[in-house]
Coordinates of C-alpha atoms and ligand atoms in Angstrom, one line a residue:
M374 CA 0.0 0.0 0.0
I375 CA 1.3 3.5 -0.8
V376 CA 0.3 6.7 1.1
I377 CA 1.0 9.6 -1.1
L378 CA 1.3 12.9 0.8
K379 CA 0.4 16.3 -0.5
P380 CA 3.2 18.1 -2.4
D381 CA 6.0 20.0 -0.7
I382 CA 5.5 18.6 2.8
P383 CA 9.2 18.2 4.2
K384 CA 10.5 15.0 5.3
D385 CA 10.8 16.0 8.9
A386 CA 7.3 17.5 9.2
P387 CA 5.1 16.4 12.0
E388 CA 2.5 15.2 9.4
V389 CA 4.9 12.6 8.2
Q390 CA 5.3 11.3 11.7
Q391 CA 1.6 11.2 12.0
V392 CA 1.4 8.7 9.1
L393 CA 4.3 6.7 10.4
D394 CA 2.6 6.5 13.9
L395 CA -0.6 5.3 12.3
A396 CA 1.2 2.7 10.3
S397 CA 3.1 1.4 13.4
R398 CA -0.3 0.4 14.9
Y399 CA -0.7 -2.5 12.5
E400 CA 1.2 -5.6 13.3
G401 CA 3.7 -6.9 10.6
V402 CA 3.6 -3.6 8.7
T403 CA 6.8 -1.5 8.1
A404 CA 6.7 1.9 6.6
K405 CA 9.4 3.1 4.2
L406 CA 9.6 6.7 3.1
H407 CA 10.5 7.9 -0.3
V408 CA 10.9 11.4 -1.5
V409 CA 10.0 11.9 -5.1
E410 CA 11.8 14.9 -6.5
G411 CA 9.9 16.4 -9.5
A412 CA 11.0 19.3 -11.7
T413 CA 8.9 21.8 -9.9
R414 CA 7.8 20.1 -6.7
S415 CA 8.6 17.2 -4.5
L416 CA 6.3 14.8 -2.7
I417 CA 6.6 12.1 -0.2
E418 CA 5.4 8.6 -0.7
I419 CA 5.2 6.2 2.3
Y420 CA 5.3 2.6 1.4
L421 CA 3.6 0.2 3.8
I422 CA 5.3 -3.1 3.4
G423 CA 4.3 -6.5 4.8
S424 CA 0.9 -7.9 5.6
T425 CA -1.1 -5.0 4.4
V426 CA -4.2 -6.9 3.1
T427 CA -6.1 -6.2 6.2
V428 CA -4.9 -2.7 6.7
P429 CA -7.8 -0.4 5.9
V430 CA -7.3 2.5 3.5
E431 CA -9.7 4.9 5.2
P432 CA -7.7 6.0 8.4
F433 CA -4.9 7.0 6.2
A434 CA -7.1 8.7 3.5
A435 CA -8.8 10.7 6.3
L436 CA -5.5 12.5 7.4
D437 CA -5.3 16.0 6.2
C438 CA -1.8 15.6 4.8
V439 CA -2.7 12.6 2.6
E440 CA -3.4 13.1 -1.0
R441 CA -4.2 9.6 -2.0
V442 CA -3.8 6.0 -0.8
V443 CA -3.1 3.3 -3.4
R444 CA -3.2 -0.5 -3.1
V445 CA -0.3 -2.0 -4.9
S446 CA -1.0 -4.9 -7.3
A447 CA 2.5 -5.5 -9.0
K448 CA 5.6 -6.8 -7.2
Y449 CA 7.6 -4.0 -8.7
R450 CA 5.9 -1.6 -6.3
L451 CA 8.3 1.4 -6.5
I452 CA 8.7 1.6 -10.3
G453 CA 5.2 0.4 -11.1
R454 CA 2.2 2.6 -12.0
H455 CA -0.2 0.1 -10.5
K456 CA -3.0 0.1 -13.1
G457 CA -2.5 3.8 -13.8
Q458 CA -3.1 4.9 -10.2
L459 CA 0.4 6.6 -10.1
E460 CA 1.9 9.2 -12.4
A461 CA 5.2 8.8 -14.0
V462 CA 8.3 10.0 -12.1
G463 CA 11.2 11.6 -13.8
F464 CA 14.3 13.1 -12.5
Q465 CA 16.8 15.9 -13.0
Y466 CA 20.5 15.2 -13.6
Q467 CA 23.2 17.6 -14.8
G468 CA 20.6 20.2 -15.6
L469 CA 18.7 17.7 -17.9
T470 CA 15.2 16.3 -17.3
F471 CA 14.7 12.6 -17.9
D472 CA 11.0 11.6 -17.8
Q473 CA 8.3 10.1 -19.8
D474 CA 7.9 13.2 -21.9
S475 CA 11.5 14.1 -22.7
L476 CA 13.7 12.8 -25.6
H477 CA 17.4 12.4 -25.4
V478 CA 19.6 11.0 -28.1
V479 CA 22.7 9.4 -26.6
P480 CA 25.2 8.6 -29.4
G481 CA 28.8 7.4 -28.9
L482 CA 31.3 4.7 -28.9
C483 CA 30.2 1.2 -28.0
A484 CA 33.8 0.8 -26.6
V485 CA 36.3 3.5 -26.0
D486 CA 39.5 2.6 -28.1
T487 CA 41.6 5.8 -28.5
R488 CA 41.5 9.4 -27.1
D489 CA 41.2 10.7 -30.6
H490 CA 38.1 8.7 -31.3
V491 CA 36.4 10.0 -28.2
A492 CA 37.4 13.6 -29.0
Q493 CA 36.0 13.1 -32.6
V494 CA 32.7 11.9 -31.3
F495 CA 32.3 14.5 -28.6
R496 CA 33.2 17.3 -31.1
A497 CA 30.7 16.0 -33.6
L498 CA 28.0 15.9 -30.8
S499 CA 28.7 19.4 -29.6
Q500 CA 28.4 20.7 -33.1
H501 CA 24.9 19.2 -33.2
G502 CA 24.0 20.6 -29.8
I503 CA 23.9 17.1 -28.2
Q504 CA 24.9 16.9 -24.6
T505 CA 24.5 13.2 -23.9
A506 CA 26.9 10.5 -25.1
R507 CA 27.5 6.8 -24.7
M508 CA 31.1 5.6 -23.9
G509 CA 31.9 2.0 -22.9
A510 CA 35.0 1.6 -20.7
Y511 CA 34.1 -1.8 -19.1
K512 CA 32.9 -4.3 -21.7
P513 CA 31.2 -7.5 -21.0
R514 CA 32.3 -9.7 -23.9
T515 CA 31.1 -13.2 -25.0
S516 CA 34.7 -14.5 -25.3
P517 CA 37.5 -13.9 -22.8
Y518 CA 39.8 -13.3 -25.8
D519 CA 37.9 -10.4 -27.2
F520 CA 38.7 -6.7 -26.3
Q521 CA 37.5 -6.2 -22.8
G522 CA 37.4 -2.3 -22.7
L523 CA 40.1 -0.1 -21.5
G524 CA 38.5 0.2 -18.1
K525 CA 39.6 3.0 -15.7
E526 CA 42.7 3.8 -17.8
C527 CA 40.5 5.7 -20.3
L528 CA 38.3 7.6 -17.8
P529 CA 40.6 10.5 -17.2
Y530 CA 40.5 11.6 -20.9
V531 CA 36.9 10.6 -21.4
F532 CA 35.8 13.1 -18.6
E533 CA 38.4 15.8 -19.5
L534 CA 37.1 15.7 -23.2
A535 CA 33.5 15.6 -22.1
G536 CA 34.1 18.9 -20.1
K537 CA 35.8 20.4 -23.1
Y538 CA 32.9 19.7 -25.4
G539 CA 30.1 20.4 -23.1
I540 CA 28.9 16.7 -22.8
R541 CA 26.8 16.7 -19.6
V542 CA 25.8 13.0 -19.2
I543 CA 27.7 9.9 -20.3
A544 CA 26.1 6.5 -20.3
M545 CA 28.7 4.0 -19.3
E546 CA 28.2 0.4 -18.5
I547 CA 29.6 -1.1 -15.4
T548 CA 30.0 -4.9 -14.7
H549 CA 31.2 -4.8 -11.2
E550 CA 30.5 -2.6 -8.2
S551 CA 34.2 -1.6 -7.9
H552 CA 33.6 0.3 -11.2
I553 CA 31.4 2.8 -9.4
D554 CA 34.3 3.8 -7.2
E555 CA 36.7 4.0 -10.1
I556 CA 34.3 6.3 -11.9
K557 CA 33.7 8.4 -8.8
A558 CA 37.4 8.8 -8.2
A559 CA 38.2 9.7 -11.8
L560 CA 35.3 12.2 -12.0
D561 CA 36.4 13.8 -8.8
K562 CA 40.0 14.1 -9.9
A563 CA 38.9 15.7 -13.2
G564 CA 36.8 18.2 -11.2
S565 CA 33.4 16.6 -12.2
P566 CA 33.1 18.1 -15.7
A567 CA 30.4 15.7 -16.6
G568 CA 27.9 13.2 -15.1
V569 CA 27.5 9.5 -15.6
M570 CA 24.6 7.3 -16.1
L571 CA 25.5 3.8 -14.8
Q572 CA 24.5 1.3 -17.4
I573 CA 23.5 -2.2 -16.3
G574 CA 23.9 -4.4 -19.4
T575 CA 21.5 -7.1 -20.5
R576 CA 23.9 -9.8 -19.3
N577 CA 23.7 -8.3 -15.8
A578 CA 19.9 -7.6 -15.8
Q579 CA 19.6 -10.3 -13.0
N580 CA 22.8 -9.8 -11.2
F581 CA 21.0 -8.7 -8.0
E582 CA 24.1 -7.9 -6.0
L583 CA 25.2 -5.4 -8.7
L584 CA 21.7 -4.0 -8.9
K585 CA 21.7 -3.5 -5.1
H586 CA 25.0 -1.7 -5.3
V587 CA 23.8 0.9 -8.0
G588 CA 20.7 1.2 -5.9
Q589 CA 22.5 2.0 -2.7
Q590 CA 24.2 5.1 -4.2
Q591 CA 22.3 8.2 -5.1
R592 CA 25.1 10.1 -7.1
F593 CA 24.5 8.4 -10.5
P594 CA 21.3 7.6 -12.2
V595 CA 20.9 4.0 -13.7
L596 CA 20.2 2.9 -17.2
F597 CA 18.8 -0.6 -16.7
K598 CA 18.8 -2.7 -19.8
R599 CA 16.1 -5.4 -20.1
G600 CA 17.4 -9.0 -19.9
M601 CA 17.6 -10.5 -23.3
G602 CA 16.2 -13.9 -22.5
I603 CA 13.8 -13.3 -19.6
T604 CA 10.2 -12.0 -19.6
L605 CA 9.4 -8.4 -19.3
E606 CA 7.9 -9.0 -16.0
E607 CA 11.2 -10.6 -14.7
S608 CA 13.1 -7.6 -16.1
L609 CA 10.8 -5.1 -14.3
N610 CA 11.2 -7.0 -11.0
A611 CA 15.0 -7.0 -11.4
C612 CA 14.9 -3.2 -12.1
E613 CA 13.0 -2.8 -8.9
Y614 CA 16.0 -3.9 -7.0
V615 CA 17.6 -0.6 -7.9
A616 CA 14.7 1.4 -6.6
S617 CA 14.1 -0.8 -3.5
E618 CA 17.7 0.1 -2.4
G619 CA 16.8 3.8 -2.6
N620 CA 17.9 5.0 -6.0
R621 CA 14.9 6.0 -8.1
K622 CA 16.7 7.8 -10.8
I623 CA 16.2 5.0 -13.3
V624 CA 15.7 4.7 -17.1
F625 CA 14.5 1.4 -18.4
C626 CA 16.1 0.4 -21.7
L627 CA 14.7 -1.9 -24.5
R628 CA 17.5 -3.6 -26.5
G629 CA 15.9 -6.5 -28.3
M630 CA 15.4 -10.1 -27.3
K631 CA 17.7 -13.0 -28.1
T632 CA 15.9 -15.5 -30.4
N633 CA 16.7 -16.7 -34.0
L634 CA 13.1 -15.6 -34.8
G635 CA 14.6 -12.1 -35.1
D636 CA 17.2 -13.2 -37.8
P637 CA 18.8 -11.5 -39.6
H638 CA 18.8 -8.9 -36.9
R639 CA 21.2 -9.5 -33.9
N640 CA 18.1 -9.5 -31.6
F641 CA 14.4 -9.3 -32.1
V642 CA 13.6 -5.7 -31.9
D643 CA 11.1 -5.1 -29.1
F644 CA 10.2 -1.5 -29.4
S645 CA 6.6 -2.1 -29.6
H646 CA 7.1 -2.5 -25.7
V647 CA 7.8 1.2 -25.4
P648 CA 4.2 2.1 -24.5
V649 CA 3.9 -1.0 -22.5
V650 CA 6.8 -0.1 -20.2
K651 CA 5.5 3.5 -20.0
R652 CA 2.1 2.2 -19.0
L653 CA 3.4 -0.3 -16.5
T654 CA 6.1 1.8 -15.0
R655 CA 6.7 5.4 -13.8
L656 CA 10.1 5.4 -15.6
P657 CA 11.5 7.0 -18.9
V658 CA 12.1 4.4 -21.5
C659 CA 15.1 4.1 -23.7
V660 CA 15.6 2.1 -26.8
D661 CA 18.9 0.9 -28.2
P662 CA 18.5 0.3 -31.9
S663 CA 22.2 -0.6 -32.4
H664 CA 22.3 -3.6 -30.1
S665 CA 18.8 -4.6 -31.2
V666 CA 19.5 -4.6 -34.9
G667 CA 23.2 -5.3 -34.8
R668 CA 24.1 -4.5 -38.4
K669 CA 24.1 -1.5 -40.6
E670 CA 22.2 -2.8 -43.6
L671 CA 20.4 -0.5 -46.1
A672 CA 16.8 -1.0 -46.8
P673 CA 15.6 -0.4 -50.4
D674 CA 14.3 3.1 -49.3
G675 CA 17.8 4.3 -48.5
L676 CA 17.6 4.1 -44.8
T677 CA 19.3 1.6 -42.7
D678 CA 17.5 -1.0 -40.4
I679 CA 19.0 1.1 -37.5
H680 CA 17.2 4.2 -38.7
H681 CA 14.0 2.3 -39.1
A682 CA 14.2 0.7 -35.6
T683 CA 15.1 4.0 -34.1
A684 CA 12.0 5.5 -35.8
Q685 CA 9.9 2.7 -34.5
G686 CA 11.1 3.5 -30.9
V687 CA 10.6 7.2 -31.2
I688 CA 7.2 7.2 -32.8
A689 CA 6.1 4.9 -29.9
G690 CA 7.2 7.6 -27.6
A691 CA 10.7 6.5 -26.4
N692 CA 12.4 9.0 -24.1
M693 CA 16.0 8.2 -24.9
V694 CA 17.9 6.7 -27.9
L695 CA 21.2 4.9 -27.1
V696 CA 23.1 4.4 -30.3
D697 CA 26.5 3.3 -31.5
F698 CA 28.5 5.8 -33.6
H699 CA 32.2 5.5 -34.4
P700 CA 34.6 7.8 -36.5
N701 CA 36.0 4.7 -38.2
P702 CA 33.8 1.6 -37.7
A703 CA 36.3 -0.7 -39.6
R704 CA 38.8 0.0 -36.9
A705 CA 36.3 -0.3 -33.9
L706 CA 37.4 -2.9 -31.3
C707 CA 33.8 -3.8 -30.5
D708 CA 30.6 -3.9 -32.5
G709 CA 31.9 -2.0 -35.6
P710 CA 29.3 -3.5 -38.0
Q711 CA 26.5 -1.8 -36.2
A712 CA 28.2 1.7 -35.8
L713 CA 27.1 4.7 -37.8
T714 CA 29.8 7.2 -38.9
L715 CA 30.0 10.8 -37.8
E716 CA 29.1 11.8 -41.3
E717 CA 25.8 10.1 -40.9
L718 CA 25.0 11.9 -37.6
D719 CA 23.2 14.8 -39.3
L720 CA 20.8 12.6 -41.2
Y721 CA 20.2 10.4 -38.2
L722 CA 19.2 13.3 -35.9
E723 CA 17.1 15.0 -38.6
D724 CA 15.2 11.7 -39.2
I725 CA 14.6 11.5 -35.4
R726 CA 13.3 15.1 -35.4
I727 CA 10.8 14.2 -38.1
V728 CA 9.6 11.1 -36.2
R729 CA 9.4 12.9 -32.8
E730 CA 7.4 15.6 -34.3
A731 CA 5.0 12.9 -35.7
Y732 CA 4.8 11.4 -32.4
E733 CA 3.9 14.6 -30.8
R734 CA 1.1 15.3 -33.3
R735 CA -0.3 11.7 -32.7
R736 CA -0.3 12.5 -29.1
A737 CA -2.0 15.8 -29.5
L738 CA -4.6 14.1 -31.8
A739 CA -5.3 11.5 -29.2
A740 CA -5.7 14.2 -26.6
R741 CA -8.3 16.1 -28.7
A742 CA -10.2 12.9 -29.4
A743 CA -10.2 12.0 -25.6
A744 CA -11.5 15.6 -24.9
Q745 CA -14.2 15.4 -27.4
A746 CA -15.3 12.0 -26.1
A747 CA -15.5 13.4 -22.6
A748 CA -17.3 16.6 -23.5
P749 CA -21.1 16.6 -22.9
A750 CA -23.2 16.3 -26.1
A751 CA -24.4 19.8 -27.2
Ligands
PEP493 C1 26.2 -1.9 -24.8 O1 25.2 -1.0 -24.7 O2 27.3 -1.7 -24.8 C2 25.8 -3.4 -24.5 C3 26.8 -4.3 -24.3 O3 24.5 -3.6 -24.6 P1 23.6 -4.8 -24.1 O4 23.9 -5.0 -22.6 O5 22.2 -4.4 -24.4 O6 24.0 -6.0 -25.0
MN494 MN1 28.1 -3.2 -28.0

């Protein structure tokens, strides 16, 4: 059960204590407090955990400070919307808003290989007004003999160059909790010129200990990638581990499902799940067309499958696009065949603008239709 307080009541207000005192009267129930920080206001949600089936809603709803009481149906209670009873929750990071209405394009290297390539990517992004990038330092590879990423060695120049080119947020996968400290140390040493969004890759989607670690820290938001071979429900429950440890700055990423039925793509593109995840959860939703499609093949209409998959995600309302770009894909040490070149950035971004505009028009159309349906007949 979730007790939602009226906006802008501070954490230490007597009203909060009043709700906690009431909750303590019910045996086997513990109360956990969460502050939801919105762009313009913050509100407190008090989660009643344990045997709440027999706890009545009315005494809580009757308190002046309470806006609403919601009975929770799904196991992913913090990230869930619970049949539309709760609104989406976004977050601010590095001056940018990540929520179910925003759209950020996050292009960059699958794996950092040279300083020069990092500089070239950041320069191109800044020329296009993009302040978000992906940069892989720690790479989970299928074979131990493949390039494993440069690790902490590349962090000093990645952060220095991010500062130079005005990149505010870098999505960076981590595969072990020690990487969080390495990133923190390198950022602090560089004077924190940029922020990092900690990416949990599909292979670690159910690495519950790693999920708990990224959940226990509040400094970095988390980009959680759906597990490639588990159900959506299982991925949502795994993602809940992050929130349950206290960090609610989460973006949920679709990146395709592993099945031969998706051939010839690397994974079966699952971007029709964008609206599903937006309906089931309060989180912004990202799509990764590069790791979904896995190859840069041209369709007869002159656009690559990666462009088409991107468009499918964006027209369905995706809030973030994580995409591989490389100045020289033939020389990339990881995933070169799916990387777009910097010369292709302009077309790619323009294509996204067209599709986003179409999505916004579709959304406005639906809103008008709903308003008409609700209006009393003349
Ligand atoms: C990546 O984004 O670099 C990556 C490895 O993706 P995924 O975990 O989706 O395979
Ligand atoms: Mn990759």
